[in-house]
């Protein structure tokens, strides 16, 4: 029982120190001004590696987290962050900076492990409260590090290299905390969460805890095929999943290019406020999500077309900085982009959760993240990679604007074609009645705006 009581406070401290990385708001200036890499090397050779690495690592983490009982993946993520800052501080070549992006991808991909750990470390009654505490710890760590970075850099004469040493100390402390997180007192993995029950003695053997890790992972992927069919049979789920994927993909794309654009717009003359912007944006985004969650009745009546309009607003936030080329306008647009993205994700995830008749919410979120990551990877390779188009940050933002507009047009085009084909009647004839009426609730249908 001691382990259970210590698990949550240790995990909260781990999350805080893992996310307290005051050097991050100034990563691009650090690589350019302190380490001496060119803007082209940073933007077109170093940063794309995160997009290439994140997706395959994330899939592997999803596959192995249950099999290894969570903690090894938490340790791996903490090691990934420590390795990232060691490479940042001591690395001197493009190859080492590319490796740094791989280790950073390991850290970000493994974040799903501690969320899974919480589910087995506390009771069901405590889960919502602890999850809220963890979200608060993450927000506090990131916001404090952003504000601290700006204040230390501007007023305490702390160099960008010294900020990286502070980040290294923080993630190293997080690793120490990760190593003393108590093992879960019980385990809820593939067997308990799966919607498919064993139908034969052979199936039961596959589900047994004594089988090899490879067999468990193979079984997980086999069940994944069935779960995809179960999860996305509802038209409402597919519709909201579409917007969750679009907004997530845009978030990945812009997040990987924002600092490069800011650096381009500085022109060596203007004072930078990266830390303040990222800190305030994080607070406002979290506040917006909390308000939407608090007043969920309003979200219940939100139509998918609202997210289409918000996506057009996202397109505007990526278009304006490239046209007007003003650093401070770019800051405002980035804040607006993140707040709108957070709102879209909150609404989409809320609607997905209410559209499912089975306990597959986490699975759907994982699949959506993989699809969004795939889109980000493809766009990054074609648009940013030096071996293909090798666009500069301003050109990249124009592509992101086009991506958002195309996604909106595709959505309304689908609605128009469906309307011509008979709308809801077509879906009903296809046998998708469960997509429209679930637990007594009527789906809002293709014709709804």
CSV table of C-alpha atoms in Angstrom, one decimal, residues 15-389:
chain,number,residue,atom,x,y,z
A,15,UNK,CA,5.9,15.0,-15.1
A,16,UNK,CA,6.7,18.5,-13.8
A,17,UNK,CA,10.5,18.1,-14.0
A,18,UNK,CA,10.2,16.3,-17.4
A,19,UNK,CA,8.3,19.3,-18.8
A,20,UNK,CA,10.4,22.0,-17.1
A,21,UNK,CA,12.7,22.6,-20.1
A,22,UNK,CA,13.4,26.4,-20.3
A,23,UNK,CA,15.7,26.1,-23.3
A,24,UNK,CA,12.9,24.9,-25.6
A,25,UNK,CA,11.3,28.3,-26.5
A,26,UNK,CA,14.8,29.3,-27.9
A,27,UNK,CA,15.8,26.1,-29.6
A,28,UNK,CA,16.1,27.5,-33.1
A,29,UNK,CA,18.1,30.6,-31.9
A,30,UNK,CA,20.3,28.3,-29.9
A,31,UNK,CA,21.1,26.0,-32.8
A,32,UNK,CA,21.7,28.9,-35.1
A,33,UNK,CA,23.5,31.5,-32.9
A,34,UNK,CA,25.2,29.3,-30.3
A,35,UNK,CA,25.8,26.0,-32.2
A,36,UNK,CA,26.5,27.7,-35.6
A,37,UNK,CA,24.1,25.7,-37.8
A,38,UNK,CA,22.6,27.4,-40.8
A,39,UNK,CA,18.8,28.1,-41.1
A,40,UNK,CA,18.7,25.6,-44.0
A,41,UNK,CA,20.4,22.9,-41.9
A,42,UNK,CA,18.0,23.5,-39.0
A,43,UNK,CA,14.8,23.7,-41.0
A,44,UNK,CA,15.4,21.3,-43.8
A,45,UNK,CA,17.8,18.7,-42.4
A,46,UNK,CA,17.4,18.6,-38.6
A,47,UNK,CA,13.8,19.3,-37.7
A,48,UNK,CA,12.2,16.9,-40.2
A,49,UNK,CA,13.8,14.0,-38.5
A,50,UNK,CA,11.4,14.3,-35.6
A,51,UNK,CA,8.4,13.8,-37.9
A,52,UNK,CA,10.1,10.8,-39.5
A,53,UNK,CA,10.9,9.2,-36.1
A,54,UNK,CA,7.8,10.0,-34.1
A,55,UNK,CA,5.3,7.9,-35.9
A,56,UNK,CA,7.1,4.5,-36.0
A,57,UNK,CA,8.3,5.0,-32.4
A,58,UNK,CA,4.8,5.9,-31.3
A,59,UNK,CA,3.4,2.7,-32.9
A,60,UNK,CA,6.0,0.6,-31.2
A,61,UNK,CA,5.3,2.2,-27.8
A,62,UNK,CA,1.6,1.5,-28.2
A,63,UNK,CA,2.4,-2.1,-29.0
A,64,UNK,CA,4.8,-2.7,-26.2
A,65,UNK,CA,3.5,-0.6,-23.3
A,66,UNK,CA,1.1,-3.2,-22.0
A,67,UNK,CA,3.4,-6.0,-22.7
A,68,UNK,CA,6.3,-4.6,-20.5
A,69,UNK,CA,3.9,-3.3,-17.8
A,70,UNK,CA,4.3,0.5,-18.4
A,71,UNK,CA,7.4,1.3,-16.2
A,72,UNK,CA,10.1,0.4,-18.8
A,73,UNK,CA,8.5,2.7,-21.3
A,74,UNK,CA,8.4,5.6,-18.7
A,75,UNK,CA,12.1,5.0,-18.1
A,76,UNK,CA,12.8,4.9,-21.8
A,77,UNK,CA,11.0,8.2,-22.3
A,78,UNK,CA,13.0,9.8,-19.5
A,79,UNK,CA,16.2,8.5,-21.0
A,80,UNK,CA,15.2,9.9,-24.3
A,81,UNK,CA,14.9,13.4,-22.9
A,82,UNK,CA,18.3,13.2,-21.1
A,83,UNK,CA,19.9,11.9,-24.3
A,84,UNK,CA,18.3,14.8,-26.2
A,85,UNK,CA,19.9,17.5,-24.0
A,86,UNK,CA,23.3,15.8,-23.8
A,87,UNK,CA,23.3,15.8,-27.6
A,88,UNK,CA,22.1,19.4,-27.8
A,89,UNK,CA,24.9,20.6,-25.4
A,90,UNK,CA,27.8,18.5,-26.6
A,91,UNK,CA,26.8,17.7,-30.2
A,92,UNK,CA,28.6,19.6,-33.0
A,93,UNK,CA,27.4,18.0,-36.3
A,94,UNK,CA,24.2,17.9,-38.2
A,95,UNK,CA,24.2,14.1,-37.8
A,96,UNK,CA,24.3,14.4,-34.0
A,97,UNK,CA,21.5,17.0,-34.1
A,98,UNK,CA,19.4,14.6,-36.3
A,99,UNK,CA,20.1,11.9,-33.6
A,100,UNK,CA,18.9,14.4,-31.1
A,101,UNK,CA,15.6,14.6,-32.9
A,102,UNK,CA,15.3,10.8,-32.7
A,103,UNK,CA,15.9,10.8,-29.0
A,104,UNK,CA,13.4,13.6,-28.6
A,105,UNK,CA,10.8,11.6,-30.5
A,106,UNK,CA,11.4,8.7,-28.1
A,107,UNK,CA,10.7,11.0,-25.2
A,108,UNK,CA,7.5,12.4,-26.7
A,109,UNK,CA,6.2,9.1,-27.9
A,110,UNK,CA,6.7,7.4,-24.5
A,111,UNK,CA,4.5,10.0,-22.8
A,112,UNK,CA,1.5,7.7,-23.5
A,113,UNK,CA,3.1,5.2,-21.0
A,114,UNK,CA,2.6,7.3,-17.9
A,115,UNK,CA,-1.0,7.9,-18.8
A,116,UNK,CA,-1.6,4.2,-19.1
A,117,UNK,CA,0.2,3.6,-15.8
A,118,UNK,CA,-2.1,6.0,-14.0
A,119,UNK,CA,-5.1,3.8,-15.0
A,120,UNK,CA,-3.7,0.9,-13.0
A,121,UNK,CA,-2.0,2.9,-10.2
A,122,UNK,CA,-5.3,4.3,-8.8
A,123,UNK,CA,-8.8,3.3,-8.3
A,124,UNK,CA,-11.5,4.1,-10.9
A,125,UNK,CA,-13.0,6.6,-8.6
A,126,UNK,CA,-9.7,8.4,-8.3
A,127,UNK,CA,-8.7,8.2,-11.9
A,128,UNK,CA,-10.4,11.4,-13.1
A,129,UNK,CA,-9.0,13.5,-10.2
A,130,UNK,CA,-5.5,12.1,-10.7
A,131,UNK,CA,-5.7,12.7,-14.4
A,132,UNK,CA,-6.6,16.3,-13.7
A,133,UNK,CA,-3.7,16.7,-11.4
A,134,UNK,CA,-1.3,15.3,-14.0
A,135,UNK,CA,-2.7,17.7,-16.7
A,136,UNK,CA,-2.1,20.5,-14.2
A,137,UNK,CA,1.4,19.4,-13.5
A,138,UNK,CA,2.2,19.3,-17.2
A,139,UNK,CA,0.7,22.7,-17.7
A,140,UNK,CA,2.6,24.1,-14.7
A,141,UNK,CA,5.9,22.7,-15.8
A,142,UNK,CA,5.6,23.9,-19.4
A,143,UNK,CA,4.3,27.4,-18.5
A,144,UNK,CA,6.8,27.9,-15.7
A,145,UNK,CA,9.7,26.8,-18.0
A,146,UNK,CA,8.5,29.2,-20.8
A,147,UNK,CA,8.2,32.2,-18.5
A,148,UNK,CA,11.4,31.3,-16.7
A,149,UNK,CA,13.3,31.1,-20.0
A,150,UNK,CA,12.3,34.5,-21.0
A,151,UNK,CA,13.0,36.1,-17.6
A,152,UNK,CA,16.3,34.4,-17.1
A,153,UNK,CA,17.5,35.2,-20.6
A,154,UNK,CA,16.4,38.9,-20.6
A,155,UNK,CA,17.0,39.9,-17.0
A,156,UNK,CA,19.5,37.5,-15.4
A,157,UNK,CA,21.9,37.4,-18.4
A,158,UNK,CA,21.6,33.7,-18.6
A,159,UNK,CA,22.9,32.5,-22.0
A,160,UNK,CA,21.0,30.0,-24.3
A,161,UNK,CA,23.7,27.4,-23.5
A,162,UNK,CA,23.1,27.9,-19.7
A,163,UNK,CA,19.3,27.4,-20.3
A,164,UNK,CA,20.1,24.1,-21.9
A,165,UNK,CA,22.1,23.1,-18.8
A,166,UNK,CA,19.1,23.9,-16.7
A,167,UNK,CA,16.9,21.8,-19.0
A,168,UNK,CA,19.4,18.9,-18.7
A,169,UNK,CA,19.4,19.1,-14.9
A,170,UNK,CA,15.6,19.1,-14.9
A,171,UNK,CA,15.1,16.0,-17.2
A,172,UNK,CA,17.9,14.2,-15.3
A,173,UNK,CA,16.0,14.7,-12.1
A,174,UNK,CA,12.9,13.4,-13.9
A,175,UNK,CA,14.8,10.3,-14.9
A,176,UNK,CA,15.7,9.7,-11.2
A,177,UNK,CA,12.1,10.1,-10.2
A,178,UNK,CA,11.0,7.7,-13.0
A,179,UNK,CA,13.3,5.0,-11.7
A,180,UNK,CA,11.6,5.1,-8.2
A,181,UNK,CA,8.0,5.1,-9.4
A,182,UNK,CA,6.4,2.1,-7.7
A,183,UNK,CA,5.4,-0.9,-9.8
A,184,UNK,CA,1.6,-1.0,-10.4
A,185,UNK,CA,-0.2,-3.2,-7.8
A,186,UNK,CA,-2.4,-4.7,-10.5
A,187,UNK,CA,-2.3,-4.8,-14.3
A,188,UNK,CA,-5.0,-3.9,-16.8
A,189,UNK,CA,-3.7,-4.7,-20.3
A,190,UNK,CA,-4.9,-6.1,-23.6
A,191,UNK,CA,-6.9,-8.9,-22.0
A,192,UNK,CA,-9.1,-6.7,-19.7
A,193,UNK,CA,-9.6,-3.8,-22.2
A,194,UNK,CA,-10.3,-5.8,-25.3
A,195,UNK,CA,-13.8,-5.9,-26.7
A,196,UNK,CA,-13.1,-9.4,-28.2
A,197,UNK,CA,-13.3,-12.3,-25.8
A,198,UNK,CA,-11.5,-15.7,-26.4
A,199,UNK,CA,-13.7,-18.1,-28.2
A,200,UNK,CA,-11.6,-21.3,-27.9
A,201,UNK,CA,-8.9,-22.9,-25.8
A,202,UNK,CA,-6.4,-21.8,-28.3
A,203,UNK,CA,-7.5,-18.1,-28.0
A,204,UNK,CA,-7.3,-18.4,-24.2
A,205,UNK,CA,-3.7,-19.6,-24.5
A,206,UNK,CA,-2.9,-16.5,-26.6
A,207,UNK,CA,-4.3,-14.3,-23.8
A,208,UNK,CA,-2.4,-16.0,-21.0
A,209,UNK,CA,0.1,-13.9,-19.1
A,210,UNK,CA,2.8,-16.4,-19.5
A,211,UNK,CA,3.1,-16.1,-23.3
A,212,UNK,CA,6.0,-14.3,-24.9
A,213,UNK,CA,6.0,-10.6,-25.5
A,214,UNK,CA,6.0,-11.1,-29.3
A,215,UNK,CA,2.8,-13.2,-29.1
A,216,UNK,CA,1.2,-10.5,-27.0
A,217,UNK,CA,2.1,-7.8,-29.5
A,218,UNK,CA,0.9,-9.9,-32.4
A,219,UNK,CA,-2.4,-10.6,-30.7
A,220,UNK,CA,-2.7,-6.9,-30.0
A,221,UNK,CA,-2.4,-6.0,-33.7
A,222,UNK,CA,-4.8,-8.8,-34.7
A,223,UNK,CA,-7.4,-7.4,-32.3
A,224,UNK,CA,-6.6,-3.9,-33.6
A,225,UNK,CA,-8.0,-4.9,-37.0
A,226,UNK,CA,-11.3,-5.9,-35.5
A,227,UNK,CA,-11.4,-2.8,-33.2
A,228,UNK,CA,-10.9,-0.5,-36.2
A,229,UNK,CA,-14.1,-1.9,-37.8
A,230,UNK,CA,-16.0,-1.7,-34.5
A,231,UNK,CA,-14.8,1.8,-33.7
A,232,UNK,CA,-15.4,3.5,-37.0
A,233,UNK,CA,-18.7,1.9,-38.0
A,234,UNK,CA,-20.6,5.0,-36.8
A,235,UNK,CA,-20.8,7.9,-39.3
A,236,UNK,CA,-20.6,10.3,-36.3
A,237,UNK,CA,-17.4,8.8,-35.1
A,238,UNK,CA,-15.9,8.9,-38.6
A,239,UNK,CA,-16.9,12.5,-39.0
A,240,UNK,CA,-15.4,13.7,-35.7
A,241,UNK,CA,-12.3,11.5,-36.2
A,242,UNK,CA,-11.7,13.3,-39.5
A,243,UNK,CA,-11.5,16.7,-37.8
A,244,UNK,CA,-9.4,15.3,-34.9
A,245,UNK,CA,-6.9,14.0,-37.5
A,246,UNK,CA,-6.9,17.3,-39.5
A,247,UNK,CA,-6.3,19.5,-36.5
A,248,UNK,CA,-3.7,17.2,-35.0
A,249,UNK,CA,-1.8,17.0,-38.3
A,250,UNK,CA,-1.8,20.8,-38.6
A,251,UNK,CA,-0.7,21.1,-35.0
A,252,UNK,CA,2.3,18.8,-35.7
A,253,UNK,CA,3.2,20.7,-38.9
A,254,UNK,CA,3.0,24.2,-37.5
A,255,UNK,CA,4.6,23.2,-34.2
A,256,UNK,CA,7.7,22.0,-36.0
A,257,UNK,CA,8.0,25.2,-38.1
A,258,UNK,CA,7.0,28.0,-35.8
A,259,UNK,CA,10.4,28.9,-34.3
A,260,UNK,CA,12.0,28.7,-37.8
A,261,UNK,CA,9.4,31.3,-39.0
A,262,UNK,CA,10.0,33.5,-36.0
A,263,UNK,CA,13.7,33.4,-36.6
A,264,UNK,CA,13.2,34.4,-40.2
A,265,UNK,CA,11.0,37.3,-39.2
A,266,UNK,CA,13.5,38.7,-36.6
A,267,UNK,CA,15.7,40.2,-39.2
A,268,UNK,CA,18.3,40.8,-36.5
A,269,UNK,CA,16.5,43.9,-35.2
A,270,UNK,CA,13.6,43.0,-33.0
A,271,UNK,CA,13.5,41.7,-29.5
A,272,UNK,CA,12.2,38.1,-29.3
A,273,UNK,CA,9.5,37.0,-26.8
A,274,UNK,CA,9.4,33.3,-27.6
A,275,UNK,CA,9.1,32.3,-23.9
A,276,UNK,CA,6.3,34.7,-23.0
A,277,UNK,CA,4.3,33.7,-26.2
A,278,UNK,CA,4.6,30.0,-25.6
A,279,UNK,CA,3.8,30.3,-21.9
A,280,UNK,CA,0.7,32.5,-22.4
A,281,UNK,CA,-0.4,30.4,-25.3
A,282,UNK,CA,-0.3,27.2,-23.2
A,283,UNK,CA,-2.3,28.8,-20.4
A,284,UNK,CA,-4.9,30.2,-22.7
A,285,UNK,CA,-5.2,26.9,-24.7
A,286,UNK,CA,-5.7,25.0,-21.4
A,287,UNK,CA,-8.2,27.5,-20.1
A,288,UNK,CA,-10.2,27.2,-23.4
A,289,UNK,CA,-10.3,23.4,-23.2
A,290,UNK,CA,-11.3,23.6,-19.5
A,291,UNK,CA,-14.2,26.0,-20.4
A,292,UNK,CA,-15.4,23.7,-23.2
A,293,UNK,CA,-15.2,20.7,-20.9
A,294,UNK,CA,-17.0,22.5,-18.1
A,295,UNK,CA,-19.8,23.6,-20.3
A,296,UNK,CA,-20.2,20.3,-22.1
A,297,UNK,CA,-23.9,20.8,-22.9
A,298,UNK,CA,-22.9,23.5,-25.4
A,299,UNK,CA,-20.4,21.1,-27.0
A,300,UNK,CA,-23.0,18.4,-27.3
A,301,UNK,CA,-24.9,20.5,-29.8
A,302,UNK,CA,-21.9,21.6,-31.8
A,303,UNK,CA,-22.1,20.5,-35.5
A,304,UNK,CA,-19.1,19.3,-37.5
A,305,UNK,CA,-19.4,22.3,-39.8
A,306,UNK,CA,-18.3,24.5,-36.9
A,307,UNK,CA,-14.9,22.8,-36.9
A,308,UNK,CA,-14.8,23.3,-40.7
A,309,UNK,CA,-15.1,27.1,-40.0
A,310,UNK,CA,-12.5,26.9,-37.3
A,311,UNK,CA,-10.2,25.1,-39.6
A,312,UNK,CA,-10.6,28.0,-42.1
A,313,UNK,CA,-9.6,30.3,-39.2
A,314,UNK,CA,-6.5,28.1,-38.7
A,315,UNK,CA,-5.7,28.6,-42.4
A,316,UNK,CA,-5.9,32.4,-41.8
A,317,UNK,CA,-3.5,32.2,-38.9
A,318,UNK,CA,-0.9,30.5,-41.0
A,319,UNK,CA,-1.5,32.8,-44.0
A,320,UNK,CA,-1.2,36.2,-42.4
A,321,UNK,CA,2.4,35.9,-41.1
A,322,UNK,CA,3.7,34.9,-44.5
A,323,UNK,CA,2.0,37.9,-46.2
A,324,UNK,CA,2.6,40.7,-43.7
A,325,UNK,CA,6.0,39.2,-42.4
A,326,UNK,CA,5.8,40.8,-39.0
A,327,UNK,CA,7.3,39.0,-36.0
A,328,UNK,CA,4.8,40.2,-33.5
A,329,UNK,CA,1.9,39.4,-35.7
A,330,UNK,CA,3.3,35.9,-36.1
A,331,UNK,CA,3.3,35.6,-32.3
A,332,UNK,CA,-0.4,36.6,-32.2
A,333,UNK,CA,-1.3,34.3,-35.0
A,334,UNK,CA,0.6,31.4,-33.3
A,335,UNK,CA,-1.3,32.0,-30.1
A,336,UNK,CA,-4.6,32.1,-32.0
A,337,UNK,CA,-3.6,28.9,-33.9
A,338,UNK,CA,-2.9,26.9,-30.7
A,339,UNK,CA,-6.1,28.1,-29.0
A,340,UNK,CA,-8.2,27.2,-31.9
A,341,UNK,CA,-6.5,23.9,-32.3
A,342,UNK,CA,-7.0,23.1,-28.7
A,343,UNK,CA,-10.7,24.0,-29.0
A,344,UNK,CA,-11.1,21.8,-32.1
A,345,UNK,CA,-9.4,18.8,-30.4
A,346,UNK,CA,-11.5,19.2,-27.2
A,347,UNK,CA,-14.7,19.3,-29.2
A,348,UNK,CA,-13.8,16.4,-31.5
A,349,UNK,CA,-12.6,14.1,-28.7
A,350,UNK,CA,-15.7,14.9,-26.7
A,351,UNK,CA,-18.0,14.0,-29.6
A,352,UNK,CA,-16.0,10.8,-30.4
A,353,UNK,CA,-16.4,9.7,-26.8
A,354,UNK,CA,-20.1,10.2,-26.9
A,355,UNK,CA,-20.5,8.5,-30.3
A,356,UNK,CA,-18.9,5.2,-29.3
A,357,UNK,CA,-21.1,2.3,-27.9
A,358,UNK,CA,-18.0,0.3,-26.9
A,359,UNK,CA,-15.1,1.0,-24.6
A,360,UNK,CA,-12.7,1.9,-27.5
A,361,UNK,CA,-12.1,5.6,-26.9
A,362,UNK,CA,-8.4,5.2,-26.2
A,363,UNK,CA,-8.0,3.0,-29.3
A,364,UNK,CA,-9.7,5.5,-31.5
A,365,UNK,CA,-7.5,8.3,-30.1
A,366,UNK,CA,-4.4,6.2,-30.8
A,367,UNK,CA,-5.5,5.4,-34.4
A,368,UNK,CA,-6.3,9.1,-35.1
A,369,UNK,CA,-2.9,10.1,-33.8
A,370,UNK,CA,-1.2,7.6,-36.1
A,371,UNK,CA,-3.1,8.9,-39.1
A,372,UNK,CA,-2.3,12.5,-38.2
A,373,UNK,CA,1.4,11.5,-37.7
A,374,UNK,CA,1.4,9.9,-41.2
A,375,UNK,CA,0.0,13.0,-42.8
A,376,UNK,CA,2.6,15.1,-41.0
A,377,UNK,CA,5.4,12.8,-42.1
A,378,UNK,CA,4.3,12.9,-45.8
A,379,UNK,CA,3.9,16.7,-45.9
A,380,UNK,CA,7.3,17.1,-44.1
A,381,UNK,CA,9.1,14.8,-46.5
A,382,UNK,CA,7.6,16.4,-49.6
A,383,UNK,CA,7.7,20.1,-48.5
A,384,UNK,CA,10.6,20.4,-46.1
A,385,UNK,CA,13.1,17.7,-46.7
A,386,UNK,CA,16.2,19.0,-48.6
A,387,UNK,CA,16.0,16.0,-50.9
A,388,UNK,CA,12.6,17.1,-52.3
A,389,UNK,CA,11.1,20.6,-52.3
